[in-house]
Amino acid sequence: MKVLVLGGDGFCGWPCAVNLADAGHDVMIVDNLSRRKIDIDLGVESLTPIATIGDRLKAWEQVGGKRIEFVLLDIAKEYDRLLDLLRCEKPDAVVHFAEQRAAPYSMKSSATKRYTVDNNVNGTHNLLAAIVESELDIHIVHLGTMGVYGYGSHRGATIPEGYLTVEVPQADGSRFTERILHPTDPGSVYHMTKTLDQLLFFYYNKNDGIRITDLHQGIVWGTNTTLTEKDPRLTNRFDYDGDYGTVLNRFLMQAAIGYPLTVHGTGGQTRAFIHIRDSVRCVQLALDHPPSSGEKVKIFNQMTESHRVADLAEKVAALTGAQTNYQANPRKEAIENDLIVDNSCFLELGLQPTTLDVGLLAEVVDVARRWADRCDRSRIPCLSAWTTRQAEAIAARP
Ligand SMILES: NC(=O)c1ccc[n+]([C@@H]2O[C@H](COP(=O)([O-])OP(=O)(O)OC[C@H]3O[C@@H](n4cnc5c(N)ncnc54)[C@H](O)[C@@H]3O)[C@@H](O)[C@H]2O)c1
């Protein structure tokens, strides 16, 4: 299969690209390297030292991997080049990771809000319009987020895989049932762009019959896969800063360097998680099981387990002896929430979930310890506030 991996230089995209090449697919990474540029703008670096994309690809070939091509292209701004690329390469599938993916970054300022909307929505729409114009039958696998469902109370209901069956009451007292997209409830500008993506997919699938799989992914933890461990130049990125670091990797890294675990609010927030190795495996399963012609957008909940943030902190503290620091929450969000998720689609396709075991948690702590001297402690606190109210609360932190 020929696969374009949009955003293949990023945290989820890089291990996915090498995994697909290892499985024998013809892989081309398309990336504008904006994530590396954002690191420079923010004055932070991945905790793990990451090689340039050129060195990554060279190293991959040197360890015996099938050659991966690279094209520097901005999918949100360079529509004509994207269309030409599709026409020329005629891929069977496109895996779309190429979005600004940090909720705190998206809430940093009106400039980052606007950038996130322009980049994510235009990028997705350009891809869809280009596929229509190319007249090619290309399967899109898109990385969405569990956050499209929202983290308010679901009143104990199980979140289905994308679609909800509802009963609609009629004036005469009768009812009919309908399968609709699950209502969205974004909690940040970033999450809002993912809900807009979902609607774009719904429309282009209905109007033009584009075959799409939308993966509502949980928070990804871990760093490397067995393939990215083959050579130091293949090492995956590890974000730990207040904008791009995600909760579990941050706790593990904080424990590794003796920094008190930064729990926001009460820690009653429940979130869905998936290990990077399972994320990679899920993308492969989605590519191997494309929707058939005329089929509605396939939506999978790409997560393996849910945890309360405070419970995660307790687990990491028990493993490492770390202290916990409950601090003012920069996000405007429910103090606590329930999150029961149906993930049977991937389980039925054979996914064997990698759950939070002590060995794997310790592995991440080891990676973080190895690179502890690269950590800039001043960049650990989350300072991007959702509203001025949260900004005031952060400013009053002891
Ligand atoms: N990391 C997580 O925990 C997580 C969780 C759920 C969903 N996701 C989704 O998975 C996808 C990938 O996330 P990630 O963690 O790898 O993020 P990342 O920022 O590490 O990678 C995204 C990549 O896309 C590239 N990119 C961004 N905009 C582009 C554009 N306009 N044109 C070309 N390339 C562009 C970036 O340079 C970067 O290499 C995102 O869409 C994200 O929303 C990630």
Tab-separated table of C-alpha atoms and ligand atoms in Angstrom:
chain	number	residue	atom	x	y	z
A	1	MET	CA	0.000	0.000	0.000
A	2	LYS	CA	1.234	3.538	-0.712
A	3	VAL	CA	0.598	5.766	2.329
A	4	LEU	CA	1.153	9.486	2.844
A	5	VAL	CA	1.716	10.304	6.509
A	6	LEU	CA	0.793	13.963	7.024
A	7	GLY	CA	2.514	15.214	10.165
A	8	GLY	CA	4.862	12.216	10.133
A	9	ASP	CA	7.653	14.112	11.906
A	10	GLY	CA	5.534	14.501	15.069
A	11	PHE	CA	5.201	12.517	18.284
A	12	CYS	CA	2.500	10.106	17.036
A	13	GLY	CA	3.328	10.367	13.321
A	14	TRP	CA	7.015	9.419	13.412
A	15	PRO	CA	6.662	5.996	15.111
A	16	CYS	CA	3.618	5.375	12.918
A	17	ALA	CA	5.569	6.131	9.719
A	18	VAL	CA	8.439	3.775	10.602
A	19	ASN	CA	5.991	1.078	11.655
A	20	LEU	CA	4.204	1.280	8.288
A	21	ALA	CA	7.515	1.197	6.400
A	22	ASP	CA	8.569	-1.787	8.518
A	23	ALA	CA	5.334	-3.525	7.522
A	24	GLY	CA	6.396	-3.122	3.868
A	25	HIS	CA	4.256	-0.148	2.846
A	26	ASP	CA	5.560	2.666	0.614
A	27	VAL	CA	5.599	5.582	3.029
A	28	MET	CA	5.979	9.274	2.331
A	29	ILE	CA	6.053	11.763	5.209
A	30	VAL	CA	4.534	15.175	4.457
A	31	ASP	CA	5.288	17.747	7.158
A	32	ASN	CA	5.973	21.483	7.331
A	33	LEU	CA	8.107	21.008	10.490
A	34	SER	CA	5.928	23.592	12.262
A	35	ARG	CA	6.102	21.632	15.512
A	36	ARG	CA	9.883	22.054	15.627
A	37	LYS	CA	9.431	25.760	14.897
A	38	ILE	CA	6.913	26.132	17.758
A	39	ASP	CA	9.549	24.644	20.113
A	40	ILE	CA	11.972	27.348	18.962
A	41	ASP	CA	9.332	30.071	19.381
A	42	LEU	CA	8.471	28.835	22.885
A	43	GLY	CA	12.133	28.407	23.790
A	44	VAL	CA	11.733	24.730	24.778
A	45	GLU	CA	13.053	21.431	23.491
A	46	SER	CA	11.918	17.840	23.559
A	47	LEU	CA	13.343	16.182	26.673
A	48	THR	CA	14.791	13.493	24.420
A	49	PRO	CA	17.214	14.879	21.823
A	50	ILE	CA	15.575	14.422	18.427
A	51	ALA	CA	17.484	14.216	15.170
A	52	THR	CA	16.592	16.360	12.163
A	53	ILE	CA	14.116	14.749	9.790
A	54	GLY	CA	16.970	14.178	7.301
A	55	ASP	CA	19.049	12.330	9.909
A	56	ARG	CA	16.027	10.338	11.066
A	57	LEU	CA	15.374	9.071	7.552
A	58	LYS	CA	19.067	8.302	6.935
A	59	ALA	CA	19.255	6.394	10.221
A	60	TRP	CA	16.126	4.430	9.341
A	61	GLU	CA	17.685	3.272	6.092
A	62	GLN	CA	20.982	2.484	7.819
A	63	VAL	CA	19.258	0.166	10.317
A	64	GLY	CA	17.780	-1.650	7.337
A	65	GLY	CA	14.369	-0.014	7.157
A	66	LYS	CA	12.525	0.439	3.887
A	67	ARG	CA	13.203	3.923	2.496
A	68	ILE	CA	10.747	6.625	3.635
A	69	GLU	CA	10.309	9.684	1.399
A	70	PHE	CA	9.880	13.191	2.814
A	71	VAL	CA	8.138	16.246	1.392
A	72	LEU	CA	8.236	19.621	3.134
A	73	LEU	CA	4.754	21.005	2.593
A	74	ASP	CA	2.192	23.010	4.550
A	75	ILE	CA	-1.160	21.298	3.994
A	76	ALA	CA	-3.057	24.323	5.341
A	77	LYS	CA	-1.413	26.831	2.982
A	78	GLU	CA	-0.141	25.005	-0.095
A	79	TYR	CA	-3.263	23.588	-1.673
A	80	ASP	CA	-1.908	23.336	-5.238
A	81	ARG	CA	1.213	21.481	-4.159
A	82	LEU	CA	-0.893	19.105	-2.075
A	83	LEU	CA	-3.167	18.392	-5.042
A	84	ASP	CA	-0.159	17.837	-7.340
A	85	LEU	CA	1.344	15.481	-4.775
A	86	LEU	CA	-1.830	13.389	-4.590
A	87	ARG	CA	-2.099	13.266	-8.394
A	88	CYS	CA	1.533	12.292	-8.745
A	89	GLU	CA	1.786	9.759	-5.890
A	90	LYS	CA	-1.749	8.305	-6.127
A	91	PRO	CA	-1.656	7.006	-2.540
A	92	ASP	CA	-4.060	4.307	-1.386
A	93	ALA	CA	-4.341	6.030	1.967
A	94	VAL	CA	-3.446	9.236	3.791
A	95	VAL	CA	-2.909	9.230	7.551
A	96	HIS	CA	-3.598	12.741	8.810
A	97	PHE	CA	-1.708	13.785	11.964
A	98	ALA	CA	-0.852	17.286	10.684
A	99	GLU	CA	-2.539	19.591	13.188
A	100	GLN	CA	-1.612	21.892	16.048
A	101	ARG	CA	-2.382	19.486	18.854
A	102	ALA	CA	-1.899	21.201	22.218
A	103	ALA	CA	-4.976	22.532	24.020
A	104	PRO	CA	-2.928	24.884	26.273
A	105	TYR	CA	-1.045	26.282	23.256
A	106	SER	CA	-4.356	26.875	21.499
A	107	MET	CA	-5.536	28.910	24.521
A	108	LYS	CA	-2.357	30.936	24.980
A	109	SER	CA	-3.404	34.075	23.096
A	110	SER	CA	-5.728	35.197	20.338
A	111	ALA	CA	-2.799	34.658	17.928
A	112	THR	CA	-2.450	30.971	18.895
A	113	LYS	CA	-6.242	30.497	18.857
A	114	ARG	CA	-6.385	31.865	15.322
A	115	TYR	CA	-3.361	29.879	14.207
A	116	THR	CA	-4.863	26.645	15.567
A	117	VAL	CA	-8.178	27.212	13.764
A	118	ASP	CA	-6.526	28.333	10.488
A	119	ASN	CA	-4.039	25.479	10.502
A	120	ASN	CA	-6.256	22.613	11.602
A	121	VAL	CA	-9.487	23.422	9.810
A	122	ASN	CA	-7.851	24.582	6.559
A	123	GLY	CA	-5.472	21.621	6.555
A	124	THR	CA	-8.270	19.103	6.892
A	125	HIS	CA	-10.469	20.904	4.403
A	126	ASN	CA	-7.632	21.238	1.866
A	127	LEU	CA	-7.026	17.503	2.077
A	128	LEU	CA	-10.699	16.716	1.495
A	129	ALA	CA	-11.090	19.183	-1.379
A	130	ALA	CA	-7.858	17.943	-2.998
A	131	ILE	CA	-9.006	14.323	-2.847
A	132	VAL	CA	-12.270	15.293	-4.541
A	133	GLU	CA	-10.435	17.313	-7.210
A	134	SER	CA	-7.907	14.520	-7.818
A	135	GLU	CA	-10.796	12.084	-8.471
A	136	LEU	CA	-8.767	9.424	-6.662
A	137	ASP	CA	-10.249	6.924	-4.230
A	138	ILE	CA	-8.069	7.564	-1.167
A	139	HIS	CA	-8.852	6.344	2.337
A	140	ILE	CA	-8.256	9.033	4.988
A	141	VAL	CA	-7.311	7.933	8.488
A	142	HIS	CA	-7.541	10.988	10.724
A	143	LEU	CA	-6.331	11.425	14.277
A	144	GLY	CA	-9.091	13.085	16.243
A	145	THR	CA	-9.487	13.235	20.008
A	146	MET	CA	-11.696	11.773	22.752
A	147	GLY	CA	-12.162	15.423	23.736
A	148	VAL	CA	-14.792	15.890	20.995
A	149	TYR	CA	-17.302	14.191	23.316
A	150	GLY	CA	-16.473	16.626	26.095
A	151	TYR	CA	-15.398	16.072	29.646
A	152	GLY	CA	-18.588	17.164	31.368
A	153	SER	CA	-20.856	14.649	33.043
A	154	HIS	CA	-22.113	11.885	30.773
A	155	ARG	CA	-24.320	10.820	33.701
A	156	GLY	CA	-22.861	7.337	33.705
A	157	ALA	CA	-23.660	6.693	30.039
A	158	THR	CA	-21.137	4.809	27.925
A	159	ILE	CA	-19.683	6.983	25.155
A	160	PRO	CA	-20.332	5.134	21.891
A	161	GLU	CA	-17.927	5.068	18.935
A	162	GLY	CA	-18.943	8.311	17.263
A	163	TYR	CA	-22.636	7.761	16.711
A	164	LEU	CA	-25.514	7.919	19.144
A	165	THR	CA	-28.909	6.340	18.576
A	166	VAL	CA	-31.605	8.776	19.658
A	167	GLU	CA	-35.382	8.667	19.819
A	168	VAL	CA	-37.150	11.716	18.400
A	169	PRO	CA	-40.634	12.429	19.772
A	170	GLN	CA	-43.277	13.463	17.195
A	171	ALA	CA	-46.263	15.781	17.707
A	172	ASP	CA	-48.657	12.800	17.517
A	173	GLY	CA	-46.841	11.060	20.394
A	174	SER	CA	-45.043	8.548	18.161
A	175	ARG	CA	-41.248	8.313	18.074
A	176	PHE	CA	-38.636	7.453	15.500
A	177	THR	CA	-35.037	6.453	16.034
A	178	GLU	CA	-32.075	8.037	14.316
A	179	ARG	CA	-28.303	7.414	14.435
A	180	ILE	CA	-26.629	10.804	14.728
A	181	LEU	CA	-23.078	12.024	15.330
A	182	HIS	CA	-22.584	12.117	19.083
A	183	PRO	CA	-23.071	15.726	20.242
A	184	THR	CA	-19.771	17.559	20.632
A	185	ASP	CA	-18.665	19.534	23.666
A	186	PRO	CA	-15.189	20.968	23.037
A	187	GLY	CA	-13.199	22.173	26.039
A	188	SER	CA	-10.637	24.334	24.193
A	189	VAL	CA	-10.063	25.943	20.805
A	190	TYR	CA	-7.905	22.937	19.860
A	191	HIS	CA	-10.713	20.519	20.730
A	192	MET	CA	-13.154	22.728	18.842
A	193	THR	CA	-11.083	22.319	15.654
A	194	LYS	CA	-11.421	18.548	16.028
A	195	THR	CA	-15.199	18.832	16.282
A	196	LEU	CA	-15.144	20.954	13.107
A	197	ASP	CA	-13.001	18.286	11.407
A	198	GLN	CA	-15.675	15.772	12.309
A	199	LEU	CA	-18.337	17.808	10.527
A	200	LEU	CA	-16.102	18.271	7.454
A	201	PHE	CA	-15.683	14.498	7.287
A	202	PHE	CA	-19.428	13.937	7.655
A	203	TYR	CA	-20.141	16.309	4.773
A	204	TYR	CA	-17.455	15.099	2.315
A	205	ASN	CA	-18.332	11.483	3.032
A	206	LYS	CA	-22.033	12.188	2.346
A	207	ASN	CA	-21.497	14.446	-0.659
A	208	ASP	CA	-18.464	12.915	-2.373
A	209	GLY	CA	-18.305	9.439	-0.915
A	210	ILE	CA	-14.787	9.913	0.502
A	211	ARG	CA	-13.839	6.912	2.627
A	212	ILE	CA	-12.785	8.112	6.080
A	213	THR	CA	-11.817	6.603	9.412
A	214	ASP	CA	-11.758	9.117	12.275
A	215	LEU	CA	-9.823	7.943	15.316
A	216	HIS	CA	-10.938	9.599	18.534
A	217	GLN	CA	-7.680	9.136	20.355
A	218	GLY	CA	-7.062	9.361	24.093
A	219	ILE	CA	-3.992	11.006	25.652
A	220	VAL	CA	-0.897	9.235	24.379
A	221	TRP	CA	1.825	8.256	26.859
A	222	GLY	CA	5.218	6.587	26.524
A	223	THR	CA	7.911	7.663	24.064
A	224	ASN	CA	9.447	4.998	21.913
A	225	THR	CA	8.429	1.860	20.099
A	226	THR	CA	10.763	-1.073	19.481
A	227	LEU	CA	11.523	0.427	16.051
A	228	THR	CA	12.381	3.952	17.249
A	229	GLU	CA	14.659	2.368	19.876
A	230	LYS	CA	16.841	0.831	17.155
A	231	ASP	CA	19.104	3.882	16.810
A	232	PRO	CA	19.453	7.084	18.895
A	233	ARG	CA	18.726	9.123	15.753
A	234	LEU	CA	15.285	7.453	15.555
A	235	THR	CA	14.338	8.540	19.098
A	236	ASN	CA	10.859	9.985	19.414
A	237	ARG	CA	10.127	13.366	20.960
A	238	PHE	CA	9.129	13.745	24.644
A	239	ASP	CA	7.232	16.933	25.410
A	240	TYR	CA	7.238	17.946	29.065
A	241	ASP	CA	6.574	21.707	29.023
A	242	GLY	CA	3.390	23.362	30.244
A	243	ASP	CA	1.987	23.789	26.737
A	244	TYR	CA	2.792	20.539	24.924
A	245	GLY	CA	3.487	18.031	27.711
A	246	THR	CA	0.566	15.711	28.410
A	247	VAL	CA	-0.449	14.701	31.884
A	248	LEU	CA	0.926	11.181	32.391
A	249	ASN	CA	4.267	11.724	30.634
A	250	ARG	CA	4.630	14.950	32.620
A	251	PHE	CA	4.028	13.165	35.944
A	252	LEU	CA	6.564	10.460	35.038
A	253	MET	CA	9.146	13.022	33.996
A	254	GLN	CA	8.490	15.201	37.050
A	255	ALA	CA	8.961	12.144	39.284
A	256	ALA	CA	12.224	11.364	37.479
A	257	ILE	CA	13.721	14.782	38.260
A	258	GLY	CA	12.294	15.174	41.768
A	259	TYR	CA	9.736	17.877	40.865
A	260	PRO	CA	6.383	17.663	42.728
A	261	LEU	CA	3.647	16.258	40.456
A	262	THR	CA	1.556	19.134	39.088
A	263	VAL	CA	-2.083	18.166	39.660
A	264	HIS	CA	-4.480	20.844	38.425
A	265	GLY	CA	-7.526	21.488	40.609
A	266	THR	CA	-8.743	18.487	42.597
A	267	GLY	CA	-7.407	15.924	40.123
A	268	GLY	CA	-10.977	14.649	39.745
A	269	GLN	CA	-10.739	14.960	35.949
A	270	THR	CA	-11.090	11.562	34.244
A	271	ARG	CA	-9.333	11.141	30.924
A	272	ALA	CA	-8.760	8.343	28.385
A	273	PHE	CA	-5.249	7.044	27.711
A	274	ILE	CA	-3.375	4.954	25.176
A	275	HIS	CA	0.280	3.914	24.990
A	276	ILE	CA	2.248	5.076	21.930
A	277	ARG	CA	2.796	1.449	20.864
A	278	ASP	CA	-0.963	0.858	20.784
A	279	SER	CA	-1.540	4.169	18.971
A	280	VAL	CA	0.781	2.967	16.205
A	281	ARG	CA	-0.915	-0.431	16.102
A	282	CYS	CA	-4.397	1.136	15.912
A	283	VAL	CA	-3.452	3.233	12.867
A	284	GLN	CA	-2.205	0.090	11.163
A	285	LEU	CA	-5.452	-1.747	12.016
A	286	ALA	CA	-7.501	1.175	10.673
A	287	LEU	CA	-5.530	1.117	7.396
A	288	ASP	CA	-5.983	-2.645	7.111
A	289	HIS	CA	-9.763	-2.348	7.584
A	290	PRO	CA	-10.886	0.602	5.445
A	291	PRO	CA	-14.540	1.530	5.080
A	292	SER	CA	-16.143	0.140	1.955
A	293	SER	CA	-17.406	2.371	-0.810
A	294	GLY	CA	-20.557	4.233	0.298
A	295	GLU	CA	-19.965	3.445	3.983
A	296	LYS	CA	-20.458	6.231	6.546
A	297	VAL	CA	-17.403	7.698	8.279
A	298	LYS	CA	-15.999	4.976	10.554
A	299	ILE	CA	-15.346	6.359	14.027
A	300	PHE	CA	-13.233	4.411	16.517
A	301	ASN	CA	-12.490	5.354	20.103
A	302	GLN	CA	-8.718	4.896	20.143
A	303	MET	CA	-8.095	4.496	23.868
A	304	THR	CA	-7.405	1.576	26.125
A	305	GLU	CA	-8.215	2.822	29.639
A	306	SER	CA	-9.569	5.764	31.659
A	307	HIS	CA	-8.098	7.194	34.847
A	308	ARG	CA	-8.688	10.069	37.245
A	309	VAL	CA	-5.741	12.467	37.204
A	310	ALA	CA	-5.380	12.269	41.017
A	311	ASP	CA	-5.260	8.456	40.819
A	312	LEU	CA	-2.510	8.648	38.217
A	313	ALA	CA	-0.524	11.002	40.450
A	314	GLU	CA	-0.983	8.581	43.349
A	315	LYS	CA	0.202	5.659	41.213
A	316	VAL	CA	3.304	7.551	40.044
A	317	ALA	CA	3.996	8.746	43.616
A	318	ALA	CA	3.732	5.173	44.917
A	319	LEU	CA	6.154	3.982	42.238
A	320	THR	CA	8.724	6.749	42.650
A	321	GLY	CA	8.201	8.388	46.036
A	322	ALA	CA	7.334	11.712	44.332
A	323	GLN	CA	5.474	14.498	46.173
A	324	THR	CA	2.218	15.855	44.752
A	325	ASN	CA	1.408	19.542	44.370
A	326	TYR	CA	-2.286	20.380	43.898
A	327	GLN	CA	-2.383	23.757	42.167
A	328	ALA	CA	-4.809	26.241	40.575
A	329	ASN	CA	-6.214	24.838	37.337
A	330	PRO	CA	-5.397	26.862	34.189
A	331	ARG	CA	-8.330	25.217	32.381
A	332	LYS	CA	-11.985	26.104	32.615
A	333	GLU	CA	-13.366	22.588	33.002
A	334	ALA	CA	-15.557	20.419	35.205
A	335	ILE	CA	-13.966	19.779	38.614
A	336	GLU	CA	-14.606	16.087	38.060
A	337	ASN	CA	-16.274	13.953	35.415
A	338	ASP	CA	-17.170	10.387	34.573
A	339	LEU	CA	-15.813	8.775	31.389
A	340	ILE	CA	-16.997	5.337	30.380
A	341	VAL	CA	-15.935	4.586	26.829
A	342	ASP	CA	-16.859	1.912	24.310
A	343	ASN	CA	-13.661	0.857	22.490
A	344	SER	CA	-14.894	-2.470	21.173
A	345	CYS	CA	-14.100	-1.714	17.471
A	346	PHE	CA	-10.326	-1.984	17.963
A	347	LEU	CA	-10.641	-4.858	20.438
A	348	GLU	CA	-12.675	-6.771	17.849
A	349	LEU	CA	-9.961	-6.083	15.253
A	350	GLY	CA	-7.442	-7.755	17.574
A	351	LEU	CA	-5.897	-4.893	19.582
A	352	GLN	CA	-4.349	-6.226	22.775
A	353	PRO	CA	-4.266	-3.181	25.044
A	354	THR	CA	-1.020	-2.140	26.693
A	355	THR	CA	-2.323	-0.965	30.040
A	356	LEU	CA	-0.624	1.105	32.698
A	357	ASP	CA	1.710	-1.458	34.153
A	358	VAL	CA	4.467	-0.618	36.549
A	359	GLY	CA	7.190	-1.820	34.147
A	360	LEU	CA	6.065	0.513	31.379
A	361	LEU	CA	5.686	3.455	33.748
A	362	ALA	CA	9.189	2.795	35.054
A	363	GLU	CA	10.482	2.665	31.469
A	364	VAL	CA	9.292	6.255	30.871
A	365	VAL	CA	10.816	7.366	34.192
A	366	ASP	CA	14.132	5.834	33.045
A	367	VAL	CA	14.016	7.736	29.736
A	368	ALA	CA	13.289	10.962	31.615
A	369	ARG	CA	16.129	10.320	34.125
A	370	ARG	CA	18.565	9.754	31.270
A	371	TRP	CA	17.803	13.198	29.833
A	372	ALA	CA	17.045	15.029	33.096
A	373	ASP	CA	19.825	17.566	32.507
A	374	ARG	CA	18.026	18.755	29.345
A	375	CYS	CA	14.959	19.767	31.372
A	376	ASP	CA	14.300	23.456	31.929
A	377	ARG	CA	12.331	23.418	35.202
A	378	SER	CA	10.996	26.916	34.592
A	379	ARG	CA	9.042	25.543	31.608
A	380	ILE	CA	7.181	22.875	33.603
A	381	PRO	CA	4.270	24.961	35.022
A	382	CYS	CA	1.203	25.349	32.796
A	383	LEU	CA	0.700	29.080	32.413
A	384	SER	CA	-1.689	29.232	29.423
A	385	ALA	CA	-5.004	30.127	31.063
A	386	TRP	CA	-8.431	29.489	29.537
A	387	THR	CA	-9.875	32.829	30.775
A	388	THR	CA	-8.719	35.808	32.831
A	389	ARG	CA	-10.277	34.145	35.892
A	390	GLN	CA	-7.922	31.175	35.556
A	391	ALA	CA	-5.035	33.567	34.799
A	392	GLU	CA	-5.653	35.362	38.107
A	393	ALA	CA	-5.770	32.037	39.971
A	394	ILE	CA	-2.461	30.981	38.406
A	395	ALA	CA	-0.876	34.323	39.291
A	396	ALA	CA	-1.936	33.783	42.916
A	397	ARG	CA	-0.241	30.356	43.091
A	398	PRO	CA	2.136	30.256	46.070
B	1	LIG	N1	-0.287	13.393	21.454
B	1	LIG	C1	-1.455	13.063	21.984
B	1	LIG	O1	-1.568	12.732	23.183
B	1	LIG	C2	-2.690	13.055	21.095
B	1	LIG	C3	-3.897	12.653	21.676
B	1	LIG	C4	-5.050	12.642	20.887
B	1	LIG	C5	-4.985	13.025	19.565
B	1	LIG	N2	-3.801	13.407	19.025
B	1	LIG	C6	-3.785	13.842	17.612
B	1	LIG	O2	-2.798	13.166	16.894
B	1	LIG	C7	-2.234	14.048	15.903
B	1	LIG	C8	-0.730	14.063	16.063
B	1	LIG	O3	-0.400	14.484	17.377
B	1	LIG	P1	1.102	14.554	17.864
B	1	LIG	O4	1.103	14.420	19.334
B	1	LIG	O5	1.925	13.685	17.024
B	1	LIG	O6	1.421	16.093	17.531
B	1	LIG	P2	2.783	16.751	17.024
B	1	LIG	O7	2.616	18.219	17.177
B	1	LIG	O8	3.948	16.103	17.675
B	1	LIG	O9	2.801	16.373	15.464
B	1	LIG	C9	2.049	17.019	14.490
B	1	LIG	C10	2.900	17.112	13.235
B	1	LIG	O10	2.153	17.744	12.203
B	1	LIG	C11	2.945	18.750	11.589
B	1	LIG	N3	2.032	19.759	11.067
B	1	LIG	C12	1.204	20.584	11.769
B	1	LIG	N4	0.534	21.390	10.940
B	1	LIG	C13	0.935	21.085	9.673
B	1	LIG	C14	0.615	21.598	8.382
B	1	LIG	N5	-0.241	22.605	8.239
B	1	LIG	N6	1.200	21.039	7.311
B	1	LIG	C15	2.081	20.015	7.443
B	1	LIG	N7	2.440	19.508	8.645
B	1	LIG	C16	1.867	20.044	9.750
B	1	LIG	C17	3.901	19.232	12.661
B	1	LIG	O11	5.071	19.810	12.159
B	1	LIG	C18	4.174	17.946	13.444
B	1	LIG	O12	5.301	17.264	12.944
B	1	LIG	C19	-2.843	15.420	16.134
B	1	LIG	O13	-3.833	15.689	15.180
B	1	LIG	C20	-3.444	15.311	17.513
B	1	LIG	O14	-4.574	16.127	17.640
B	1	LIG	C21	-2.634	13.430	19.755
